[in-house]
């Protein structure tokens, strides 16, 4: 806890803003394409971070190092496809956007290493590295099967029966559960290995693709 450093403001904050903006916009865009315009009417069909910021989640990020955005509202009853399939597609849209940004930033970073090392180790390289890391973190974190994270909605949609109703009942308290798990250190026991695996996976894909051309 404490006042954020200059490095946090210059590098980490823009990366955080980009990660949440694309993540939440992707949820809204896919839901809209599936026939549910709830997010559009709520003003969430935008990359403007101001539409997605949760004040408490943002302040926690600044002073404690983790945070969240406002969840994108959607009504699965409006989907023009199977409700469970639609829920899965909307839920994975955010992490897919984060994967895409992580992949693109990795390509740019490796390109800088190849063509201009001074840029790679300078401010531009540091910013790109932060964008890569934060999108990886958002992708992995949101796939955890804990309400209200996207992973829990995917699991609920895949499990037959009325488990989704149980999830809906737990969702209002999900953030408190999540904070409790973080405070108890349970998330810290899982996240590092998952993040390392995701970093190595995305980096490996980029390295392989670049090796085909260079």
Coordinates of C-alpha atoms in Angstrom, one line a residue:
X1 CA 0.0 0.0 0.0
X2 CA 1.2 3.5 -0.7
X3 CA 1.4 6.3 -3.3
X4 CA 2.1 4.9 -6.7
X5 CA 5.6 5.4 -8.2
X6 CA 6.4 7.2 -11.4
X7 CA 7.0 3.9 -13.1
X8 CA 3.5 2.7 -12.1
X9 CA 2.0 5.8 -13.7
X10 CA 4.1 5.8 -16.8
X11 CA 4.1 2.0 -17.6
X12 CA 1.8 0.0 -15.5
X13 CA -1.3 2.2 -15.5
X14 CA -1.6 2.5 -19.3
X15 CA -1.1 -1.3 -19.6
X16 CA -3.9 -1.8 -17.0
X17 CA -6.2 0.6 -18.8
X18 CA -5.7 -1.1 -22.2
X19 CA -6.2 -4.6 -20.7
X20 CA -9.5 -3.8 -19.1
X21 CA -10.8 -1.6 -21.9
X22 CA -10.3 -4.2 -24.6
X23 CA -11.5 -7.0 -22.2
X24 CA -14.8 -5.4 -21.4
X25 CA -15.4 -4.1 -24.9
X26 CA -15.0 -7.6 -26.2
X27 CA -17.7 -8.9 -23.8
X28 CA -20.1 -6.1 -25.0
X29 CA -19.3 -6.6 -28.7
X30 CA -19.9 -10.3 -28.7
X31 CA -23.1 -10.1 -26.7
X32 CA -24.3 -7.4 -29.1
X33 CA -23.5 -9.6 -32.1
X34 CA -25.4 -12.5 -30.5
X35 CA -28.6 -10.3 -30.3
X36 CA -28.4 -8.9 -26.8
X37 CA -28.1 -5.1 -26.8
X38 CA -28.0 -4.6 -23.1
X39 CA -24.4 -3.6 -23.0
X40 CA -24.9 -1.2 -26.0
X41 CA -27.8 0.6 -24.2
X42 CA -25.6 0.7 -21.0
X43 CA -22.9 2.6 -23.0
X44 CA -20.4 -0.3 -22.7
X45 CA -19.8 -0.7 -26.5
X46 CA -16.7 1.4 -26.4
X47 CA -12.9 1.3 -25.7
X48 CA -13.2 4.4 -23.6
X49 CA -11.9 3.2 -20.2
X50 CA -14.1 5.7 -18.3
X51 CA -17.1 3.5 -19.3
X52 CA -15.6 0.4 -17.7
X53 CA -13.8 1.7 -14.6
X54 CA -15.0 0.6 -11.2
X55 CA -13.8 3.3 -8.8
X56 CA -13.0 0.9 -5.9
X57 CA -11.3 -1.6 -8.2
X58 CA -9.2 1.1 -9.8
X59 CA -8.1 2.6 -6.4
X60 CA -7.2 -0.9 -5.3
X61 CA -5.1 -1.4 -8.4
X62 CA -3.2 1.9 -7.8
X63 CA -2.5 1.3 -4.1
X64 CA -2.6 -2.5 -3.7
X65 CA -1.5 -3.8 -7.1
X66 CA -4.7 -5.6 -8.1
X67 CA -8.1 -4.4 -9.2
X68 CA -11.0 -4.9 -11.6
X69 CA -13.4 -3.2 -13.9
X70 CA -17.2 -3.0 -13.9
X71 CA -18.8 -6.2 -15.2
X72 CA -20.6 -5.9 -18.6
X73 CA -24.3 -6.5 -18.3
X74 CA -26.0 -9.0 -20.7
X75 CA -29.2 -11.0 -20.8
X76 CA -28.8 -14.5 -22.2
X77 CA -32.5 -14.7 -22.9
X78 CA -31.9 -12.3 -25.8
X79 CA -29.2 -14.4 -27.5
X80 CA -30.0 -15.6 -31.0
X81 CA -28.3 -18.9 -30.3
X82 CA -28.4 -21.5 -27.5
X83 CA -28.2 -19.6 -24.1
X84 CA -25.4 -21.8 -22.8
X85 CA -23.3 -21.4 -26.0
X86 CA -23.9 -17.7 -26.0
X87 CA -22.8 -17.4 -22.4
X88 CA -19.6 -19.2 -23.2
X89 CA -18.9 -17.1 -26.2
X90 CA -19.5 -13.8 -24.3
X91 CA -17.4 -15.1 -21.3
X92 CA -14.4 -16.1 -23.4
X93 CA -14.5 -12.9 -25.5
X94 CA -12.7 -10.8 -22.8
X95 CA -9.8 -13.3 -22.3
X96 CA -9.6 -13.8 -26.1
X97 CA -9.1 -10.0 -26.4
X98 CA -6.4 -10.1 -23.8
X99 CA -4.7 -13.0 -25.5
X100 CA -4.7 -11.1 -28.8
X101 CA -3.2 -8.0 -27.2
X102 CA -0.5 -10.1 -25.4
X103 CA 0.3 -11.8 -28.7
X104 CA 0.6 -8.6 -30.6
X105 CA 2.7 -6.9 -27.9
X106 CA 5.0 -10.0 -27.9
X107 CA 5.4 -9.7 -31.7
X108 CA 6.3 -6.0 -31.4
X109 CA 8.7 -6.6 -28.5
X110 CA 10.5 -9.4 -30.3
X111 CA 10.6 -7.2 -33.4
X112 CA 12.3 -4.5 -31.4
X113 CA 14.8 -7.0 -30.1
X114 CA 15.6 -8.0 -33.7
X115 CA 15.7 -4.6 -35.4
X116 CA 16.3 -2.0 -32.7
X117 CA 17.6 -3.2 -29.3
X118 CA 17.8 0.3 -27.9
X119 CA 14.0 0.7 -28.2
X120 CA 13.5 -2.7 -26.7
X121 CA 15.4 -1.8 -23.5
X122 CA 14.1 1.7 -23.4
X123 CA 10.7 3.3 -22.3
X124 CA 8.9 1.9 -25.4
X125 CA 10.1 -1.6 -24.7
X126 CA 9.1 -1.3 -21.0
X127 CA 5.6 -0.2 -21.9
X128 CA 5.1 -3.0 -24.4
X129 CA 6.4 -5.5 -21.9
X130 CA 3.9 -4.2 -19.3
X131 CA 1.1 -4.5 -21.9
X132 CA 2.1 -8.0 -22.5
X133 CA 2.3 -9.0 -18.8
X134 CA -1.0 -7.3 -17.8
X135 CA -2.9 -8.9 -20.6
X136 CA -1.5 -12.3 -19.7
X137 CA -2.5 -11.7 -16.0
X138 CA -6.0 -10.5 -17.0
X139 CA -6.4 -13.5 -19.3
X140 CA -5.3 -16.1 -16.6
X141 CA -7.0 -14.4 -13.7
X142 CA -10.4 -14.1 -15.4
X143 CA -10.3 -17.8 -16.4
X144 CA -10.3 -18.9 -12.7
X145 CA -13.6 -20.6 -11.9
X146 CA -14.5 -18.2 -9.1
X147 CA -17.5 -15.9 -9.2
X148 CA -17.8 -13.3 -10.6
X149 CA -14.9 -14.1 -12.9
X150 CA -15.5 -15.3 -16.5
X151 CA -14.2 -18.8 -15.7
X152 CA -17.1 -19.4 -13.3
X153 CA -19.6 -18.5 -16.0
X154 CA -18.0 -20.8 -18.5
X155 CA -18.0 -23.7 -16.0
X156 CA -21.7 -23.0 -15.1
X157 CA -22.6 -23.1 -18.8
X158 CA -20.8 -26.4 -19.3
X159 CA -22.3 -28.2 -16.3
X160 CA -25.8 -29.6 -17.0
X161 CA -28.6 -28.8 -14.6
X162 CA -29.4 -25.7 -12.6
X163 CA -25.8 -24.9 -11.5
X164 CA -26.2 -21.5 -13.2
X165 CA -28.9 -20.5 -10.7
X166 CA -26.6 -21.3 -7.9
X167 CA -23.9 -19.2 -9.5
X168 CA -26.4 -16.3 -9.9
X169 CA -27.2 -16.5 -6.2
X170 CA -23.5 -16.4 -5.3
X171 CA -22.5 -13.7 -7.7
X172 CA -23.5 -10.7 -5.5
X173 CA -21.0 -11.9 -2.9
X174 CA -18.4 -13.1 -5.4
X175 CA -16.1 -10.1 -5.1
X176 CA -15.9 -10.5 -1.3
X177 CA -15.1 -14.2 -1.8
X178 CA -12.4 -13.3 -4.3
X179 CA -10.9 -10.6 -2.0
X180 CA -10.9 -13.2 0.8
X181 CA -9.1 -15.7 -1.3
X182 CA -6.5 -13.1 -2.3
X183 CA -6.1 -12.0 1.3
X184 CA -5.6 -15.6 2.5
X185 CA -3.0 -16.1 -0.2
X186 CA -4.8 -18.9 -2.0
X187 CA -4.8 -17.0 -5.3
X188 CA -1.0 -16.4 -4.9
X189 CA -0.4 -20.2 -4.7
X190 CA -2.1 -20.8 -8.1
X191 CA -1.5 -17.7 -10.2
X192 CA 2.3 -17.6 -10.6
X193 CA 2.4 -21.1 -12.2
X194 CA -0.5 -20.3 -14.5
X195 CA 1.0 -17.0 -15.5
X196 CA 4.4 -18.5 -16.2
X197 CA 2.7 -21.2 -18.3
X198 CA 0.8 -18.6 -20.3
X199 CA 3.8 -16.4 -20.7
X200 CA 5.9 -19.3 -22.0
X201 CA 3.1 -20.5 -24.2
X202 CA 2.5 -17.1 -26.0
X203 CA 6.2 -16.4 -26.2
X204 CA 6.8 -19.8 -27.6
X205 CA 4.2 -19.3 -30.3
X206 CA 5.6 -15.9 -31.3
X207 CA 9.2 -17.2 -31.3
X208 CA 8.2 -20.1 -33.6
X209 CA 6.3 -17.8 -36.0
X210 CA 9.2 -15.3 -36.2
X211 CA 11.7 -18.1 -36.7
X212 CA 9.8 -19.0 -39.9
X213 CA 10.7 -15.6 -41.3
X214 CA 14.0 -14.6 -39.6

